[in-house]
mmCIF file of C-alpha atoms in Angstrom:
data_model
loop_
_atom_site.group_PDB
_atom_site.id
_atom_site.type_symbol
_atom_site.label_atom_id
_atom_site.label_comp_id
_atom_site.label_asym_id
_atom_site.label_seq_id
_atom_site.Cartn_x
_atom_site.Cartn_y
_atom_site.Cartn_z
ATOM 1 C CA UNK A 1 11.635 -20.057 -5.408
ATOM 2 C CA UNK A 2 9.226 -17.227 -4.620
ATOM 3 C CA UNK A 3 10.586 -13.914 -3.500
ATOM 4 C CA UNK A 4 9.091 -11.983 -0.479
ATOM 5 C CA UNK A 5 7.310 -8.652 -0.613
ATOM 6 C CA UNK A 6 6.538 -6.740 2.610
ATOM 7 C CA UNK A 7 4.273 -3.728 2.881
ATOM 8 C CA UNK A 8 4.169 -1.438 5.934
ATOM 9 C CA UNK A 9 1.703 0.899 7.050
ATOM 10 C CA UNK A 10 1.860 2.108 10.691
ATOM 11 C CA UNK A 11 -1.454 3.492 11.812
ATOM 12 C CA UNK A 12 -1.787 6.620 13.871
ATOM 13 C CA UNK A 13 -3.578 5.175 16.803
ATOM 14 C CA UNK A 14 -3.647 2.223 19.116
ATOM 15 C CA UNK A 15 -5.335 -1.017 18.368
ATOM 16 C CA UNK A 16 -5.530 -3.052 15.085
ATOM 17 C CA UNK A 17 -6.505 -1.861 11.639
ATOM 18 C CA UNK A 18 -7.653 -4.004 8.832
ATOM 19 C CA UNK A 19 -4.571 -3.810 6.339
ATOM 20 C CA UNK A 20 -6.299 -2.010 3.588
ATOM 21 C CA UNK A 21 -3.127 -1.106 1.710
ATOM 22 C CA UNK A 22 -1.840 -4.702 1.832
ATOM 23 C CA UNK A 23 -4.993 -6.127 0.784
ATOM 24 C CA UNK A 24 -5.844 -3.866 -2.093
ATOM 25 C CA UNK A 25 -2.158 -4.027 -3.487
ATOM 26 C CA UNK A 26 -2.110 -7.647 -3.404
ATOM 27 C CA UNK A 27 -5.433 -8.205 -4.843
ATOM 28 C CA UNK A 28 -4.703 -5.694 -7.685
ATOM 29 C CA UNK A 29 -1.400 -7.512 -8.624
ATOM 30 C CA UNK A 30 -3.168 -10.857 -8.375
ATOM 31 C CA UNK A 31 -5.745 -9.412 -10.999
ATOM 32 C CA UNK A 32 -3.411 -7.384 -13.348
ATOM 33 C CA UNK A 33 0.071 -8.565 -12.582
ATOM 34 C CA UNK A 34 2.081 -10.991 -14.987
ATOM 35 C CA UNK A 35 4.054 -12.935 -12.280
ATOM 36 C CA UNK A 36 1.834 -13.694 -9.299
ATOM 37 C CA UNK A 37 3.478 -16.958 -8.919
ATOM 38 C CA UNK A 38 6.722 -15.339 -8.420
ATOM 39 C CA UNK A 39 5.725 -13.313 -5.335
ATOM 40 C CA UNK A 40 5.139 -14.145 -1.816
ATOM 41 C CA UNK A 41 3.161 -11.374 -0.061
ATOM 42 C CA UNK A 42 4.242 -11.636 3.502
ATOM 43 C CA UNK A 43 1.332 -11.281 6.022
ATOM 44 C CA UNK A 44 1.127 -7.558 7.025
ATOM 45 C CA UNK A 45 2.437 -6.243 10.379
ATOM 46 C CA UNK A 46 -0.807 -5.073 11.931
ATOM 47 C CA UNK A 47 1.077 -3.372 14.750
ATOM 48 C CA UNK A 48 4.399 -1.894 15.201
ATOM 49 C CA UNK A 49 4.945 -0.943 18.909
ATOM 50 C CA UNK A 50 8.490 -2.206 18.873
ATOM 51 C CA UNK A 51 10.155 -1.225 15.634
ATOM 52 C CA UNK A 52 13.496 -3.176 16.267
ATOM 53 C CA UNK A 53 11.609 -6.438 16.872
ATOM 54 C CA UNK A 54 9.497 -5.688 13.709
ATOM 55 C CA UNK A 55 12.858 -4.933 11.790
ATOM 56 C CA UNK A 56 14.347 -8.240 12.876
ATOM 57 C CA UNK A 57 11.200 -10.175 11.720
ATOM 58 C CA UNK A 58 11.639 -8.520 8.241
ATOM 59 C CA UNK A 59 15.307 -9.164 7.925
ATOM 60 C CA UNK A 60 14.756 -12.726 8.711
ATOM 61 C CA UNK A 61 12.778 -13.007 5.520
ATOM 62 C CA UNK A 62 15.200 -11.429 3.265
ATOM 63 C CA UNK A 63 12.520 -9.667 1.178
ATOM 64 C CA UNK A 64 13.099 -8.561 -2.366
ATOM 65 C CA UNK A 65 10.775 -5.485 -1.986
ATOM 66 C CA UNK A 66 9.883 -3.558 1.115
ATOM 67 C CA UNK A 67 7.328 -0.848 0.649
ATOM 68 C CA UNK A 68 6.612 1.895 3.312
ATOM 69 C CA UNK A 69 3.608 4.129 3.509
ATOM 70 C CA UNK A 70 4.878 7.279 5.222
ATOM 71 C CA UNK A 71 2.642 9.715 7.309
ATOM 72 C CA UNK A 72 3.703 12.310 9.796
ATOM 73 C CA UNK A 73 3.239 9.799 12.776
ATOM 74 C CA UNK A 74 5.472 7.001 11.163
ATOM 75 C CA UNK A 75 8.112 8.870 9.120
ATOM 76 C CA UNK A 76 10.827 8.749 11.736
ATOM 77 C CA UNK A 77 10.245 4.872 12.473
ATOM 78 C CA UNK A 78 9.961 3.934 8.786
ATOM 79 C CA UNK A 79 13.331 5.806 7.775
ATOM 80 C CA UNK A 80 15.016 4.033 10.540
ATOM 81 C CA UNK A 81 13.847 0.943 9.444
ATOM 82 C CA UNK A 82 14.625 1.338 5.825
ATOM 83 C CA UNK A 83 18.021 2.428 6.274
ATOM 84 C CA UNK A 84 18.796 -0.592 8.579
ATOM 85 C CA UNK A 85 17.244 -2.939 5.828
ATOM 86 C CA UNK A 86 19.490 -1.532 3.175
ATOM 87 C CA UNK A 87 22.493 -1.582 5.201
ATOM 88 C CA UNK A 88 22.024 -5.303 5.908
ATOM 89 C CA UNK A 89 20.275 -6.413 2.828
ATOM 90 C CA UNK A 90 21.665 -4.094 0.107
ATOM 91 C CA UNK A 91 19.725 -5.949 -2.745
ATOM 92 C CA UNK A 92 16.483 -5.383 -1.106
ATOM 93 C CA UNK A 93 14.466 -2.705 -3.070
ATOM 94 C CA UNK A 94 13.075 -0.053 -0.840
ATOM 95 C CA UNK A 95 9.784 1.685 -1.929
ATOM 96 C CA UNK A 96 8.548 4.883 -0.238
ATOM 97 C CA UNK A 97 5.036 6.285 -0.738
ATOM 98 C CA UNK A 98 2.412 8.144 1.172
ATOM 99 C CA UNK A 99 1.699 11.837 1.801
ATOM 100 C CA UNK A 100 4.821 12.507 3.824
ATOM 101 C CA UNK A 101 7.096 12.050 0.865
ATOM 102 C CA UNK A 102 8.023 15.636 0.124
ATOM 103 C CA UNK A 103 10.106 14.565 -3.158
ATOM 104 C CA UNK A 104 8.308 17.053 -5.242
ATOM 105 C CA UNK A 105 9.769 19.999 -3.414
ATOM 106 C CA UNK A 106 13.101 18.457 -2.315
ATOM 107 C CA UNK A 107 15.844 17.981 -4.957
ATOM 108 C CA UNK A 108 17.986 16.493 -2.247
ATOM 109 C CA UNK A 109 15.499 13.688 -1.327
ATOM 110 C CA UNK A 110 17.682 10.802 -2.380
ATOM 111 C CA UNK A 111 21.054 12.456 -1.022
ATOM 112 C CA UNK A 112 19.304 12.656 2.326
ATOM 113 C CA UNK A 113 17.856 9.089 1.934
ATOM 114 C CA UNK A 114 20.299 6.963 -0.225
ATOM 115 C CA UNK A 115 18.572 3.755 1.092
ATOM 116 C CA UNK A 116 15.360 4.610 -0.959
ATOM 117 C CA UNK A 117 15.145 3.094 -4.549
ATOM 118 C CA UNK A 118 11.840 4.316 -5.719
ATOM 119 C CA UNK A 119 9.203 6.970 -4.548
ATOM 120 C CA UNK A 120 5.368 6.846 -5.322
ATOM 121 C CA UNK A 121 4.209 10.526 -5.222
ATOM 122 C CA UNK A 122 1.056 11.245 -3.163
ATOM 123 C CA UNK A 123 -1.072 11.887 -6.286
ATOM 124 C CA UNK A 124 -0.238 8.663 -7.932
ATOM 125 C CA UNK A 125 -2.270 5.390 -7.961
ATOM 126 C CA UNK A 126 0.094 3.154 -5.939
ATOM 127 C CA UNK A 127 -1.414 -0.193 -7.291
ATOM 128 C CA UNK A 128 -0.332 0.683 -10.782
ATOM 129 C CA UNK A 129 3.183 1.508 -10.005
ATOM 130 C CA UNK A 130 3.819 -1.327 -7.674
ATOM 131 C CA UNK A 131 2.489 -3.646 -10.421
ATOM 132 C CA UNK A 132 4.895 -2.186 -12.963
ATOM 133 C CA UNK A 133 7.742 -2.418 -10.508
ATOM 134 C CA UNK A 134 7.112 -6.183 -9.511
ATOM 135 C CA UNK A 135 6.604 -7.188 -13.213
ATOM 136 C CA UNK A 136 9.819 -5.165 -14.242
ATOM 137 C CA UNK A 137 11.847 -6.771 -11.393
ATOM 138 C CA UNK A 138 10.958 -10.239 -12.766
ATOM 139 C CA UNK A 139 11.554 -9.444 -16.359
ATOM 140 C CA UNK A 140 14.723 -7.570 -15.683
ATOM 141 C CA UNK A 141 16.626 -10.209 -13.796
ATOM 142 C CA UNK A 142 15.922 -8.801 -10.269
ATOM 143 C CA UNK A 143 16.698 -5.044 -11.144
ATOM 144 C CA UNK A 144 14.338 -2.008 -11.242
ATOM 145 C CA UNK A 145 13.381 -1.167 -14.820
ATOM 146 C CA UNK A 146 12.520 2.522 -14.348
ATOM 147 C CA UNK A 147 11.594 2.837 -17.885
ATOM 148 C CA UNK A 148 8.366 0.658 -17.262
ATOM 149 C CA UNK A 149 7.234 2.421 -14.234
ATOM 150 C CA UNK A 150 4.974 5.236 -14.930
ATOM 151 C CA UNK A 151 4.703 8.574 -12.899
ATOM 152 C CA UNK A 152 7.500 7.700 -10.176
ATOM 153 C CA UNK A 153 10.698 9.070 -8.806
ATOM 154 C CA UNK A 154 13.926 7.488 -8.629
ATOM 155 C CA UNK A 155 17.764 8.450 -8.124
ATOM 156 C CA UNK A 156 20.452 8.533 -10.789
ATOM 157 C CA UNK A 157 24.018 7.429 -10.112
ATOM 158 C CA UNK A 158 24.773 10.740 -8.161
ATOM 159 C CA UNK A 159 21.490 10.473 -6.313
ATOM 160 C CA UNK A 160 19.712 13.410 -8.185
ATOM 161 C CA UNK A 161 16.018 13.108 -8.390
ATOM 162 C CA UNK A 162 14.646 11.842 -11.837
ATOM 163 C CA UNK A 163 10.939 11.794 -12.568
ATOM 164 C CA UNK A 164 9.402 9.503 -15.051
ATOM 165 C CA UNK A 165 6.451 11.692 -15.994
ATOM 166 C CA UNK A 166 4.797 9.200 -18.075
ATOM 167 C CA UNK A 167 1.036 9.766 -16.818
ATOM 168 C CA UNK A 168 -1.388 7.242 -15.277
ATOM 169 C CA UNK A 169 -4.853 7.218 -17.077
ATOM 170 C CA UNK A 170 -6.820 7.849 -13.712
ATOM 171 C CA UNK A 171 -10.156 8.189 -15.573
ATOM 172 C CA UNK A 172 -10.018 4.530 -16.838
ATOM 173 C CA UNK A 173 -8.538 3.147 -13.605
ATOM 174 C CA UNK A 174 -9.678 -0.467 -13.182
ATOM 175 C CA UNK A 175 -10.750 -0.942 -9.618
ATOM 176 C CA UNK A 176 -9.969 -4.330 -8.012
ATOM 177 C CA UNK A 177 -12.950 -6.544 -6.895
ATOM 178 C CA UNK A 178 -13.506 -6.657 -3.065
ATOM 179 C CA UNK A 179 -9.965 -7.032 -1.708
ATOM 180 C CA UNK A 180 -11.201 -8.057 1.667
ATOM 181 C CA UNK A 181 -13.007 -11.092 0.177
ATOM 182 C CA UNK A 182 -10.178 -11.856 -2.315
ATOM 183 C CA UNK A 183 -7.845 -12.078 0.697
ATOM 184 C CA UNK A 184 -10.201 -14.214 2.909
ATOM 185 C CA UNK A 185 -7.493 -16.740 3.681
ATOM 186 C CA UNK A 186 -5.516 -14.128 5.425
ATOM 187 C CA UNK A 187 -8.513 -12.545 7.171
ATOM 188 C CA UNK A 188 -9.450 -16.010 8.687
ATOM 189 C CA UNK A 189 -6.107 -15.947 10.438
ATOM 190 C CA UNK A 190 -6.515 -12.377 11.367
ATOM 191 C CA UNK A 191 -9.577 -13.158 13.315
ATOM 192 C CA UNK A 192 -7.605 -15.789 15.313
ATOM 193 C CA UNK A 193 -5.333 -12.957 16.404
ATOM 194 C CA UNK A 194 -7.610 -9.832 16.814
ATOM 195 C CA UNK A 195 -11.301 -9.601 17.765
ATOM 196 C CA UNK A 196 -12.382 -6.989 15.319
ATOM 197 C CA UNK A 197 -15.513 -6.136 17.191
ATOM 198 C CA UNK A 198 -13.595 -5.088 20.378
ATOM 199 C CA UNK A 199 -10.276 -3.539 19.375
ATOM 200 C CA UNK A 200 -10.303 -3.504 15.516
ATOM 201 C CA UNK A 201 -10.803 -0.567 13.053
ATOM 202 C CA UNK A 202 -11.149 -0.536 9.281
ATOM 203 C CA UNK A 203 -11.255 1.785 6.348
ATOM 204 C CA UNK A 204 -12.238 1.568 2.814
ATOM 205 C CA UNK A 205 -12.516 3.797 -0.423
ATOM 206 C CA UNK A 206 -15.533 4.928 -2.219
ATOM 207 C CA UNK A 207 -13.634 7.324 -4.502
ATOM 208 C CA UNK A 208 -10.318 9.092 -5.170
ATOM 209 C CA UNK A 209 -9.233 12.552 -5.972
ATOM 210 C CA UNK A 210 -10.674 15.943 -5.148
ATOM 211 C CA UNK A 211 -11.298 18.911 -7.529
ATOM 212 C CA UNK A 212 -10.514 21.375 -4.907
ATOM 213 C CA UNK A 213 -7.217 22.507 -3.248
ATOM 214 C CA UNK A 214 -8.185 24.280 -0.069
ATOM 215 C CA UNK A 215 -5.398 25.943 1.581
ATOM 216 C CA UNK A 216 -6.129 24.339 5.089
ATOM 217 C CA UNK A 217 -6.369 20.773 3.764
ATOM 218 C CA UNK A 218 -3.784 18.291 5.146
ATOM 219 C CA UNK A 219 -4.427 15.603 2.636
ATOM 220 C CA UNK A 220 -1.776 16.636 0.265
ATOM 221 C CA UNK A 221 -1.245 14.848 -3.052
ATOM 222 C CA UNK A 222 -5.044 13.827 -3.377
ATOM 223 C CA UNK A 223 -6.180 17.385 -3.906
ATOM 224 C CA UNK A 224 -6.890 19.139 -7.197
ATOM 225 C CA UNK A 225 -6.813 15.919 -9.080
ATOM 226 C CA UNK A 226 -9.443 13.855 -11.126
ATOM 227 C CA UNK A 227 -12.210 12.277 -9.027
ATOM 228 C CA UNK A 228 -13.251 8.796 -9.878
ATOM 229 C CA UNK A 229 -15.675 6.543 -7.966
ATOM 230 C CA UNK A 230 -15.514 2.979 -7.187
ATOM 231 C CA UNK A 231 -18.221 0.731 -8.719
ATOM 232 C CA UNK A 232 -21.230 0.887 -6.253
ATOM 233 C CA UNK A 233 -21.624 -2.875 -6.254
ATOM 234 C CA UNK A 234 -17.913 -3.340 -4.990
ATOM 235 C CA UNK A 235 -18.496 -0.713 -2.242
ATOM 236 C CA UNK A 236 -21.491 -2.378 -1.079
ATOM 237 C CA UNK A 237 -19.841 -5.898 -1.256
ATOM 238 C CA UNK A 238 -16.963 -4.526 0.872
ATOM 239 C CA UNK A 239 -19.417 -2.947 3.402
ATOM 240 C CA UNK A 240 -21.303 -6.253 3.721
ATOM 241 C CA UNK A 241 -18.034 -8.322 4.249
ATOM 242 C CA UNK A 242 -16.969 -5.881 6.915
ATOM 243 C CA UNK A 243 -20.190 -6.362 8.664
ATOM 244 C CA UNK A 244 -19.885 -10.093 8.486
ATOM 245 C CA UNK A 245 -16.532 -9.843 9.880
ATOM 246 C CA UNK A 246 -17.471 -7.712 12.800
ATOM 247 C CA UNK A 247 -20.655 -9.525 13.743
ATOM 248 C CA UNK A 248 -20.084 -13.346 12.841
ATOM 249 C CA UNK A 249 -18.193 -15.641 10.736
ATOM 250 C CA UNK A 250 -17.457 -14.202 7.432
ATOM 251 C CA UNK A 251 -18.989 -17.237 5.646
ATOM 252 C CA UNK A 252 -22.490 -16.236 6.841
ATOM 253 C CA UNK A 253 -23.976 -14.733 3.718
ATOM 254 C CA UNK A 254 -27.381 -14.557 5.166
ATOM 255 C CA UNK A 255 -26.591 -11.088 6.785
ATOM 256 C CA UNK A 256 -28.633 -8.264 5.351
ATOM 257 C CA UNK A 257 -27.377 -4.558 6.124
ATOM 258 C CA UNK A 258 -29.859 -1.563 5.719
ATOM 259 C CA UNK A 259 -28.035 1.471 4.395
ATOM 260 C CA UNK A 260 -30.376 4.392 3.697
ATOM 261 C CA UNK A 261 -33.187 2.119 2.161
ATOM 262 C CA UNK A 262 -30.660 0.029 0.331
ATOM 263 C CA UNK A 263 -30.404 -3.614 1.438
ATOM 264 C CA UNK A 264 -27.298 -5.562 0.566
#
């Protein structure tokens, strides 16, 4: 029987946001992971106005893994949810990531949050770590195999912070194909719930990293890191797909978008 994985990323504003984190993580794992047939990626929670109701929905699924992307606007809510999940489902693996994780500067991080099993630092590539985590769980009889997960933080038996400092090869990172198009089955259902043209927002990546470390920058982990660019064709395909979603049925490939002289 498939095991459930839930990813949560509460946005900072009202309305609906295309679940980019969920789409890219799922697509990357389906392309690179070893056990795609083992995992059921639960449809993302696109709005969390009532965290208790969302929590109850998650508990009913009895997920094996729940991942939280923490920002300043959702940290309190997500810590509450993670703590409750671990209390009720102690075998569920809790994964924290996002720029609000201060684990690099807090040696008591796991002592303050004993319900967290693994932390992805802000300058890591989450797809790589999540893929290693999921493959390791299957290969290790349902337990985390921290030896196979690069560049992550986890607690020892006394809840001290342990860092696996095996580096990630960012220069040779293999970008996924268009994650929106790959997850078209979900987005067909999404359009039945949300009219993206009236109350939807979206984001996409064109690059990662930043060579600078400006003192005023609130980005955090992404600064002073290697810069890589997503393949131009993938970026254009994502923009085209989003335009189709916002203007017509996504199957209409006749649409052409003019972007600075380039037509896609």
